[in-house]
mmCIF file of C-alpha atoms in Angstrom:
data_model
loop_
_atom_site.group_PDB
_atom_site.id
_atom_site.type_symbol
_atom_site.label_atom_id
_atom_site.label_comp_id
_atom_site.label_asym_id
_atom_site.label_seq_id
_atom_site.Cartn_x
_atom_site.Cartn_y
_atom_site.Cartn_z
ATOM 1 C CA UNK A 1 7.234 -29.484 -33.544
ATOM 2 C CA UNK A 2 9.644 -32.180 -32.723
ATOM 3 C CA UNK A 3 9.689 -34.060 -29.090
ATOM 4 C CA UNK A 4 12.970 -33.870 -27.180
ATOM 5 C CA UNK A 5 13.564 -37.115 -27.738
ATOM 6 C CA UNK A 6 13.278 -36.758 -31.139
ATOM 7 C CA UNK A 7 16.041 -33.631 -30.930
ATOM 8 C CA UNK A 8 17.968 -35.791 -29.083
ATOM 9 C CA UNK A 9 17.968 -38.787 -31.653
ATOM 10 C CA UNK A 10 18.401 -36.278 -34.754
ATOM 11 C CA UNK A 11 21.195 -35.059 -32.713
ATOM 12 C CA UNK A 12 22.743 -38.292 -32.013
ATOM 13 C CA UNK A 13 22.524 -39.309 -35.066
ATOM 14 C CA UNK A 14 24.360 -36.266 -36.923
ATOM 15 C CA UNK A 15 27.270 -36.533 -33.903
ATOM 16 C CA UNK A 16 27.540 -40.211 -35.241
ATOM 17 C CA UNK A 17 27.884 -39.223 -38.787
ATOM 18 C CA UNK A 18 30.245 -36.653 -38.358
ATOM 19 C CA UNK A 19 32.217 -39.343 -35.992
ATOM 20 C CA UNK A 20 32.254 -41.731 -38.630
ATOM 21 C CA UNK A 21 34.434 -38.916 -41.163
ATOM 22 C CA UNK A 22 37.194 -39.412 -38.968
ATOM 23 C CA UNK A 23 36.967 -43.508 -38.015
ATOM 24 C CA UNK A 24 38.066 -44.584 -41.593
ATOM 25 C CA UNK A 25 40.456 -42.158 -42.379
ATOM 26 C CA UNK A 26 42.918 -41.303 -39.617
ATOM 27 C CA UNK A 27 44.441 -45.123 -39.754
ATOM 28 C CA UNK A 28 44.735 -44.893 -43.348
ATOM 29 C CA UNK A 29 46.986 -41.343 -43.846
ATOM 30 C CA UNK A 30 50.240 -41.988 -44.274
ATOM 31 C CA UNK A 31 52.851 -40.149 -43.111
ATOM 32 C CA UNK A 32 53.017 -37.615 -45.698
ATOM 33 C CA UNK A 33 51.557 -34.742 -43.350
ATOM 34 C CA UNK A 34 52.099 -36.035 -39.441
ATOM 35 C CA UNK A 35 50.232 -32.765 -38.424
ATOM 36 C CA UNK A 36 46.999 -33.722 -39.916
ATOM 37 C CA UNK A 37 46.773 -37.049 -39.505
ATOM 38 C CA UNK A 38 47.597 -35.912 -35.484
ATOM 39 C CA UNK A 39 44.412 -33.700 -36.452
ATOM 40 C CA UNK A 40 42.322 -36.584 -37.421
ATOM 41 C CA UNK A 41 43.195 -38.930 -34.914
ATOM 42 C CA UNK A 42 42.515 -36.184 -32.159
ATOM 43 C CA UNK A 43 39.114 -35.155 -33.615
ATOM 44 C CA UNK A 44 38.022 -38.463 -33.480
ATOM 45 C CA UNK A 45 39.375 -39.030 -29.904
ATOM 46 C CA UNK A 46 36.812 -36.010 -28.981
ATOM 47 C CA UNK A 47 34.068 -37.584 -30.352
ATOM 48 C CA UNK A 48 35.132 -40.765 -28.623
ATOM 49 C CA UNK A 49 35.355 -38.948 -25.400
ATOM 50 C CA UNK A 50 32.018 -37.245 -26.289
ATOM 51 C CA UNK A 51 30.804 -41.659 -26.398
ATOM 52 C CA UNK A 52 31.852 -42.131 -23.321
ATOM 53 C CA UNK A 53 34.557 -44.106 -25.197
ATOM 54 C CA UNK A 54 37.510 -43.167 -22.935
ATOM 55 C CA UNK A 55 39.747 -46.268 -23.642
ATOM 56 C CA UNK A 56 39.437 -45.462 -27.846
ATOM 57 C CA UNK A 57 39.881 -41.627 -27.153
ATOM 58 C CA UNK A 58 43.432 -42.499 -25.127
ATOM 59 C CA UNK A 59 44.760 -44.623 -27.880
ATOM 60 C CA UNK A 60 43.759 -41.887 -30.442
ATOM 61 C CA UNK A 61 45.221 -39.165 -28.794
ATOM 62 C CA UNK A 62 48.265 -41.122 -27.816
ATOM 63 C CA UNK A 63 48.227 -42.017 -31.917
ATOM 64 C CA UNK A 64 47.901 -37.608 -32.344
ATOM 65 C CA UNK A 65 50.723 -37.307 -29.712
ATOM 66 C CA UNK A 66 53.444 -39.932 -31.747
ATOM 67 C CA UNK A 67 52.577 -37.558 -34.532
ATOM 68 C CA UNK A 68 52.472 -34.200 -33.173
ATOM 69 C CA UNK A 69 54.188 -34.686 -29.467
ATOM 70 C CA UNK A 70 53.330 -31.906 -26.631
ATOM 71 C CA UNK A 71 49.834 -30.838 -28.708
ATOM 72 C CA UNK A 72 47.387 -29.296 -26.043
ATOM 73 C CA UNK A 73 44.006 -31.060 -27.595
ATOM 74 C CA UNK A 74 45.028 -34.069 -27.644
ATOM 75 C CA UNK A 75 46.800 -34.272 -24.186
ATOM 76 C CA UNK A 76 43.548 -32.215 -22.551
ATOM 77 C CA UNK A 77 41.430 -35.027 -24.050
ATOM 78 C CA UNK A 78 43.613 -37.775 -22.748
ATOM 79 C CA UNK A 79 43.565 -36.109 -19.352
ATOM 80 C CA UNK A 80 40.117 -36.022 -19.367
ATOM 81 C CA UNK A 81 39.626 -39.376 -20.622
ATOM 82 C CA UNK A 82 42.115 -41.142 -17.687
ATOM 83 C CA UNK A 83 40.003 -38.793 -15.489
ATOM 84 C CA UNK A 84 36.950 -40.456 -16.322
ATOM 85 C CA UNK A 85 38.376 -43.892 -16.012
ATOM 86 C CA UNK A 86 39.721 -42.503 -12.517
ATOM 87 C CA UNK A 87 43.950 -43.350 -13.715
ATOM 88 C CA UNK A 88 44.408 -40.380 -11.598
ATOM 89 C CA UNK A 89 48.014 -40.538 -11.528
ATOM 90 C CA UNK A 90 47.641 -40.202 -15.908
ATOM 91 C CA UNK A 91 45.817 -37.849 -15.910
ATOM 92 C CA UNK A 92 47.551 -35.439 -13.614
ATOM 93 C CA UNK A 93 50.508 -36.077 -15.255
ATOM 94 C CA UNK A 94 48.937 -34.712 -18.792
ATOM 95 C CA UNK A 95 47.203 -31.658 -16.992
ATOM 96 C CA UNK A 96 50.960 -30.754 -15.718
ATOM 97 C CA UNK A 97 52.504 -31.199 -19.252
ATOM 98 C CA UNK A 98 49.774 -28.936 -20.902
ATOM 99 C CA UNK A 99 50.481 -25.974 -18.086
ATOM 100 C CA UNK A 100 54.254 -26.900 -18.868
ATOM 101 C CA UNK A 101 53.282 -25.611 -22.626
ATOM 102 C CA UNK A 102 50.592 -22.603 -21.678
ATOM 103 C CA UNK A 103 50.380 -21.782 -17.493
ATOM 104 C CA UNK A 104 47.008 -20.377 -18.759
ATOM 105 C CA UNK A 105 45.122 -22.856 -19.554
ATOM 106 C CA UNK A 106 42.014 -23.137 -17.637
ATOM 107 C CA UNK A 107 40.787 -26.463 -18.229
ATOM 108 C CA UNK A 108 43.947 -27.979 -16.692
ATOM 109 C CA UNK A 109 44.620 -25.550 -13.669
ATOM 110 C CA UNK A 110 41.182 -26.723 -12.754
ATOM 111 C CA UNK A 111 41.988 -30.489 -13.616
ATOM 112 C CA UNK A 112 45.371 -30.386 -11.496
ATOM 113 C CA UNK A 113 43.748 -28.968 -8.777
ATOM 114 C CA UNK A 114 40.780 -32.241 -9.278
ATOM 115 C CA UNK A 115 43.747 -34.568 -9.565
ATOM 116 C CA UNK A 116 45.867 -33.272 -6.574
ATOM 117 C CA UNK A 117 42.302 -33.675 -4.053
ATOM 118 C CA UNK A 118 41.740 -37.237 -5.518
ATOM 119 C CA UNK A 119 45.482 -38.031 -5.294
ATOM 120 C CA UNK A 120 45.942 -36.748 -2.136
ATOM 121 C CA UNK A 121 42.741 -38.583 -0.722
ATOM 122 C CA UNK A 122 43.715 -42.174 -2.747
ATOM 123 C CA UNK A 123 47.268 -42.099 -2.270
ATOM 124 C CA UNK A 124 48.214 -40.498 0.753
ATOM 125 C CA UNK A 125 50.597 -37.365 1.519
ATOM 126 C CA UNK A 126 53.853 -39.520 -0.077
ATOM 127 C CA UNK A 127 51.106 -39.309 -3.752
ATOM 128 C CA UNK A 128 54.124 -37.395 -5.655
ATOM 129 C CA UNK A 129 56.123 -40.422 -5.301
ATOM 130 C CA UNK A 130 53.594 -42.533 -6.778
ATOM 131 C CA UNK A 131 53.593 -40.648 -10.141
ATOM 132 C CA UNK A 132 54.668 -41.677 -13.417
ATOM 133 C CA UNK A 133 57.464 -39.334 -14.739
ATOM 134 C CA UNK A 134 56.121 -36.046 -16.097
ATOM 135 C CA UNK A 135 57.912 -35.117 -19.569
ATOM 136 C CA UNK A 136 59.994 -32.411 -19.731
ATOM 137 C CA UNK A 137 58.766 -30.159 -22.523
ATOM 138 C CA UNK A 138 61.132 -28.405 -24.708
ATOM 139 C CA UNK A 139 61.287 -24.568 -24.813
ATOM 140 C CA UNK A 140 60.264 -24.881 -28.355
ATOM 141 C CA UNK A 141 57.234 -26.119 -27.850
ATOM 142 C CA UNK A 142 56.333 -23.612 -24.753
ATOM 143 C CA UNK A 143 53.760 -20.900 -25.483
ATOM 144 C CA UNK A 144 56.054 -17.949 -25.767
ATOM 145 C CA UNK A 145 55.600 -14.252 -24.374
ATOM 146 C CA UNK A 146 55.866 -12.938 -27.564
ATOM 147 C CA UNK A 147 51.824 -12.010 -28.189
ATOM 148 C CA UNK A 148 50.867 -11.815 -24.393
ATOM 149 C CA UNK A 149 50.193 -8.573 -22.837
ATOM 150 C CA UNK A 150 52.720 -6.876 -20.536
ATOM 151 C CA UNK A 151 50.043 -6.790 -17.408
ATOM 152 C CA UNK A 152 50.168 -10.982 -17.781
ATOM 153 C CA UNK A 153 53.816 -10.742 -17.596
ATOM 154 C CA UNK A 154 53.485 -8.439 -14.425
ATOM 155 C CA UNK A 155 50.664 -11.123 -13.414
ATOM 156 C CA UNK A 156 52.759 -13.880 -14.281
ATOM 157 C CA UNK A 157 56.229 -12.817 -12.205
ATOM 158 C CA UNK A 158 54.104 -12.180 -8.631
ATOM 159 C CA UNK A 159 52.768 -16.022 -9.273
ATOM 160 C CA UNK A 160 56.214 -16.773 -9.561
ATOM 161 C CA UNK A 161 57.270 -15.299 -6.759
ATOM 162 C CA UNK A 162 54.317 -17.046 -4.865
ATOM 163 C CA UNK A 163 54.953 -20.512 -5.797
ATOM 164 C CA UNK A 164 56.589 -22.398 -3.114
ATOM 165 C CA UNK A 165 53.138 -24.153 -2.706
ATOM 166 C CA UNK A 166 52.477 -27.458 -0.814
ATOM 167 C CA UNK A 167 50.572 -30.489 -1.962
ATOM 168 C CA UNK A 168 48.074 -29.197 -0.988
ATOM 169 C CA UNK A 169 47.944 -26.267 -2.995
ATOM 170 C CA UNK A 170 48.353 -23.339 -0.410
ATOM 171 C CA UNK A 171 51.054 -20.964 -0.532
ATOM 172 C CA UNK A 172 54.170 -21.877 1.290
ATOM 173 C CA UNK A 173 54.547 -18.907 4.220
ATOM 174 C CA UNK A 174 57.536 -18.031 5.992
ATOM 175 C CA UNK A 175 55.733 -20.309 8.939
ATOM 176 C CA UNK A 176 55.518 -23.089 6.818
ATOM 177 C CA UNK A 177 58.751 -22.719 5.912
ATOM 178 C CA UNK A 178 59.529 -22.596 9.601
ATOM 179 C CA UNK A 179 57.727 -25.980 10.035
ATOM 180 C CA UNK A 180 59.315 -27.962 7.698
ATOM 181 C CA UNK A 181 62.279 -26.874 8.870
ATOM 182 C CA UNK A 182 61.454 -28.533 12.358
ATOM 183 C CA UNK A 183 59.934 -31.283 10.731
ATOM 184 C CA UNK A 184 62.961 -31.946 9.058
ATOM 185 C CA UNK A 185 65.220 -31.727 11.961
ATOM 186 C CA UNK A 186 62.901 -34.368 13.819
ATOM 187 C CA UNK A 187 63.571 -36.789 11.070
ATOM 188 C CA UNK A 188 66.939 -36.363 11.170
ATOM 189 C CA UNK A 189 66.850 -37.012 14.479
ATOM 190 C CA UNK A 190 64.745 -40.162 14.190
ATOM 191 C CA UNK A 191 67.278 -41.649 11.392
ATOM 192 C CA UNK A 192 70.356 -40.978 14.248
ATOM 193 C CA UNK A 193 68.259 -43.411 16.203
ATOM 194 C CA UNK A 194 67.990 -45.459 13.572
ATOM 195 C CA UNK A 195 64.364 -45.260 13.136
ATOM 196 C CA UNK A 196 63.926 -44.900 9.783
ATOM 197 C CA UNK A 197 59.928 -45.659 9.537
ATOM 198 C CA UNK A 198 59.022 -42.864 11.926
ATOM 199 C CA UNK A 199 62.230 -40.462 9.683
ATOM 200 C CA UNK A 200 60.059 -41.305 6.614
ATOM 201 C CA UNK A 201 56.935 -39.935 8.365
ATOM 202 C CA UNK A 202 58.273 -36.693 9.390
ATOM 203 C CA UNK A 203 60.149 -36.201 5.944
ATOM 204 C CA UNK A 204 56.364 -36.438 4.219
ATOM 205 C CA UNK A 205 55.305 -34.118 6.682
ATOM 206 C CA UNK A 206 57.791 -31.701 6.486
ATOM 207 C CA UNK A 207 57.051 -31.779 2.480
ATOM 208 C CA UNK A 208 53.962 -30.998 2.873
ATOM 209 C CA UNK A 209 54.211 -27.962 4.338
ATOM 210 C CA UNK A 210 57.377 -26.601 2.064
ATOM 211 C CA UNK A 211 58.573 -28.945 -1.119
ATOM 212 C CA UNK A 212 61.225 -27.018 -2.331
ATOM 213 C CA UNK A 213 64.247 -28.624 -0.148
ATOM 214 C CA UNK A 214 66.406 -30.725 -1.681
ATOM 215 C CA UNK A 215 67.762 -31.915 1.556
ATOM 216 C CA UNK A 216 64.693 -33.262 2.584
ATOM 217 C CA UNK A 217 63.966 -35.167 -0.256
ATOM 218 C CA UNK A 218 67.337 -37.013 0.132
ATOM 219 C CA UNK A 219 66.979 -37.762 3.589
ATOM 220 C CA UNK A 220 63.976 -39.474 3.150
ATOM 221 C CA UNK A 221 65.443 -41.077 0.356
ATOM 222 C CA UNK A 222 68.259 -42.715 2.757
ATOM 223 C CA UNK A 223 65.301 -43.974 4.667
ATOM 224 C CA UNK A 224 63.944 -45.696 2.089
ATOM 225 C CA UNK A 225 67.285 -47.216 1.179
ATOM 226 C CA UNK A 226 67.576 -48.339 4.699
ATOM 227 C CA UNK A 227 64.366 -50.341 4.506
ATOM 228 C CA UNK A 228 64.997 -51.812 1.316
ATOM 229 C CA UNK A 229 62.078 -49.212 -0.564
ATOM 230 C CA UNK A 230 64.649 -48.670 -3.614
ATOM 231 C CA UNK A 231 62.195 -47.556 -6.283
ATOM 232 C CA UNK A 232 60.739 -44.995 -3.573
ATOM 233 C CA UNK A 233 64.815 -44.237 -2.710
ATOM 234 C CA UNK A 234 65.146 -43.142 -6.552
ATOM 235 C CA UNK A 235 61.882 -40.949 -6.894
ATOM 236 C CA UNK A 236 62.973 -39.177 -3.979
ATOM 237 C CA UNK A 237 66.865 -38.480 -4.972
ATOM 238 C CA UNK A 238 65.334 -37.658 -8.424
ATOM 239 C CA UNK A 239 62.962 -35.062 -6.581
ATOM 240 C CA UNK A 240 65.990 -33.828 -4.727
ATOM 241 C CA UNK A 241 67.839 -33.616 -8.057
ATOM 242 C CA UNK A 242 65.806 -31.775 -9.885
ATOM 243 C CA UNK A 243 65.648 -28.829 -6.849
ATOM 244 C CA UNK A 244 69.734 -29.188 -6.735
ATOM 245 C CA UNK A 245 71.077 -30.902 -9.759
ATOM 246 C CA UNK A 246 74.645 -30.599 -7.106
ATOM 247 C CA UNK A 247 73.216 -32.731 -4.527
ATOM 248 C CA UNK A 248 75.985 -35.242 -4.316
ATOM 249 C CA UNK A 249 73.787 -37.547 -1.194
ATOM 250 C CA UNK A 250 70.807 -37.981 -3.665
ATOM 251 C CA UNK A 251 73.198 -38.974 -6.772
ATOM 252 C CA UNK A 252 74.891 -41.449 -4.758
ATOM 253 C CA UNK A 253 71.937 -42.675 -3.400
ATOM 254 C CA UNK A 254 70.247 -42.852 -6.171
ATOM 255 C CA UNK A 255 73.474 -44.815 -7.864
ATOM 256 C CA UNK A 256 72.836 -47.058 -4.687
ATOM 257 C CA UNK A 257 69.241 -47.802 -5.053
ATOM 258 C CA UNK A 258 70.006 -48.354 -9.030
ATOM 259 C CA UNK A 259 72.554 -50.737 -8.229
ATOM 260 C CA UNK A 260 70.049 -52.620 -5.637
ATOM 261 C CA UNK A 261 67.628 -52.167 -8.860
ATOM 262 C CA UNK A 262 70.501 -54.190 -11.081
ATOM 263 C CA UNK A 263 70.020 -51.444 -12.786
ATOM 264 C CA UNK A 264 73.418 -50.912 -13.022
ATOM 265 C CA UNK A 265 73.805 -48.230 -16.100
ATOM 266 C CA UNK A 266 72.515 -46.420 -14.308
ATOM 267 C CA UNK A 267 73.877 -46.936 -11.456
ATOM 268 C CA UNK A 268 77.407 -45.990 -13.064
ATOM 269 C CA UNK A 269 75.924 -42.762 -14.946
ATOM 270 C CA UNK A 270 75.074 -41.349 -11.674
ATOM 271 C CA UNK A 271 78.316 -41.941 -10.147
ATOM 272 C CA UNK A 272 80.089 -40.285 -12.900
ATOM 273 C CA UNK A 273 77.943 -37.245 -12.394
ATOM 274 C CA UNK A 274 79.050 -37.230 -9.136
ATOM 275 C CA UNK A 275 82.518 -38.020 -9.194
ATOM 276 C CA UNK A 276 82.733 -34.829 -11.854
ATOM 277 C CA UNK A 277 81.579 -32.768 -8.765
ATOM 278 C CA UNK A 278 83.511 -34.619 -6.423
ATOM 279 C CA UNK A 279 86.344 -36.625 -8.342
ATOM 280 C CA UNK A 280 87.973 -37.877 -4.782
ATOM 281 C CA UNK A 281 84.678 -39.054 -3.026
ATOM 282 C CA UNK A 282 86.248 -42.461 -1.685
ATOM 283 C CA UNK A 283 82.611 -44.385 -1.278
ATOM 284 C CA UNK A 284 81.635 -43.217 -4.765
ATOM 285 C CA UNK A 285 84.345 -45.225 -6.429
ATOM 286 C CA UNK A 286 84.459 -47.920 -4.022
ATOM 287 C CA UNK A 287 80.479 -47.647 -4.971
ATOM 288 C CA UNK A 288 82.145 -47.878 -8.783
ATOM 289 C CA UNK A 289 83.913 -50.609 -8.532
ATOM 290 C CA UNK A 290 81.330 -52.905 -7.012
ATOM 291 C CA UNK A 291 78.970 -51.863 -9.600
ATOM 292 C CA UNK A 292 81.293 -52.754 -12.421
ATOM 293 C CA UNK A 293 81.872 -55.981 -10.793
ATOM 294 C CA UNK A 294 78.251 -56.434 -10.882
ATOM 295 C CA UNK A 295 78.269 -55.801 -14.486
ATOM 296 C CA UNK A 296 80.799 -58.742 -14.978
#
C-alpha cells in the first residue's frame, strides 16, 4: 500500500505530465482555429494556477482572451490568479465582466463580493474610482434566456428590482435613499462655501448609501476639478454618464478635466456630445475654442 507521500508524488507527477501537453503546443498553433488554441492556452493557465504560477496563468489566459475575447474560463482563472497576487482592483474587474456574460455564476458572485471587502478595506469608500475600466460586453456574447427556466426569469426580475445596492453590498432602502439625499444636499452646501475637500467627503458618503444618482457623481466631480484631481474629475463624470448619458455638467466637466489632461480629443468629443444636446451652451463653445487653440 502506498504512503501519502508517495500518492502525493505519483500525483504530482501525472499533473506535471499532463501540464507539459499543453506548454509546447499552445505557442506553436497558428491561427488557423483561434478557438482552440484559446483552449490550449487556457488549459494550461489552469494548471499554472493549479502551480501556484499566477504570473504564467495571467499571460496565458490573457493569450486565450486575444483569441477568444469575453470566454468565462479563462477570465475566472485570471480573476483568480490577480486574486492570489492580491491586484485586487484586476481581479474585480474580471469577476464583473464574467457576471456581465452569465449573472449566475457562482464562483464570481462570491469573488466580487471577496474583492468589494478587500477593496473597500485597501482603498477606502472612493475604491470605485480607483478601478481600471470594466469592458462593456456585447449582447452577443451574453448568456441568453433562451434555455433558462421561466422561475429564473421570475427570480431574475425581483433581483432587478432590488438592485440599487451600495458598496457595500446591502440593498439600497427608501431610507438610504433618504440619506443620500441629505448627504448630497450637505455637499452642495459645502461647495457654495467653497469647501470643496469636506463636498468630496459628503459626496462619497452619500454614494455609499445610494449609487445610482447621476447628480452626485458630477458634483463631486466639480470638486475634484476644483482641486486640481482631474483623473478623479473624469471617473466621476464617466460614473455620472453612464447613469444619465444627458448629463450635460459631467460632459462638460469631463471635456474640462480632458483638456487639463491635454487630452484634448477628447476633450472636443465630449463637447460635441454636448453641444448636440445643447447646441447654444455659451461656456461649451467658449470651452471649444480654447481647446482647439490648444490643439494649435
Amino acid at each position: 500500500m502506498m504512503r501519502r507521500s508517495q500518492v502525493h508524488t505519483v500525483l504530482g507527477a501525472e499533473h506535471s505530465r499532463w501540464r507539459e501537453l499543453f506548454i509546447p503546443r499552445a505557442p506553436r498553433q497558428s491561427c488557423s482555429n483561434p478557438e482552440e488554441e484559446s483552449i490550449l492556452f487556457s488549459n494550461r493557465a489552469a494548471c499554472h494556477l493549479k502551480d501556484g504560477n499566477c504570473r504564467d496563468c495571467i499571460k496565458d489566459c490573457t493569450s486565450a482572451l486575444a483569441l477568444m475575447p469575453f470566454s468565462m474560463k479563462p477570465l475566472l482563472r485570471r480573476a483568480s490568479a490577480y486574486e492570489a497576487l492580491e491586484k485586487y482592483p484586476l481581479a474585480y474587474v474580471d469577476y464583473r465582466t464574467v457576471l456581465q456574460i452569465d449573472d449566475r455564476v457562482a464562483s464570481a458572485l462570491d469573488g466580487i463580493s471577496r474583492m468589494t471587502r478587500a477593496l473597500v478595506d485597501s482603498l477606502g469608500p472612493e475604491w470605485r474610482l480607483k478601478l481600471p475600466s470594466i469592458p462593456l460586453v456585447p449582447v452577443t456574447a451574453q448568456k441568453r434566456w433562451d434555455s433558462v427556466p421561466l422561475e429564473y426569469h421570475k427570480e431574475k426580475a425581483k433581483r432587478k428590482f432590488r438592485e440599487t445596492t451600495t458598496s457595500k453590498g446591502r440593498v439600497s432602502s427608501a431610507g438610504d435613499v433618504e440619506r443620500a439625499r441629505v448627504l448630497k444636499e450637505e455637499g452642495n452646501e459645502l461647495v457654495k462655501k467653497g469647501n470643496h475637500k469636506k463636498a468630496i467627503e459628503k459626496y462619497s458618503e452619500s454614494l455609499s448609501f445610494s449609487d445610482m444618482e447621476s447628480a452626485t457623481y458630477s458634483n463631486r466631480a466639480l470638486c475634484h476639478l476644483a482641486l486640481k484631481q482631474y483623473k478623479e474629475a473624469v471617473r466621476d463624470c464617466t460614473e455620472a454618464l453612464r447613469r444619465d448619458g444627458k448629463n450635460v455638467k459631467a460632459l462638460y466637466r469631463r471635456a474640462q478635466a480632458y483638456k487639463a489632461l491635454k487630452d484634448y480629443k477628447s476633450s472636443l468629443a465630449d463637447i460635441s456630445s454636448l453641444l448636440q444636446l445643447e447646441p447654444r451652451n455659451g461656456p461649451a463653445r467658449r470651452l471649444q475654442q480654447e481647446v482647439k487653440q490648444s490643439l494649435n
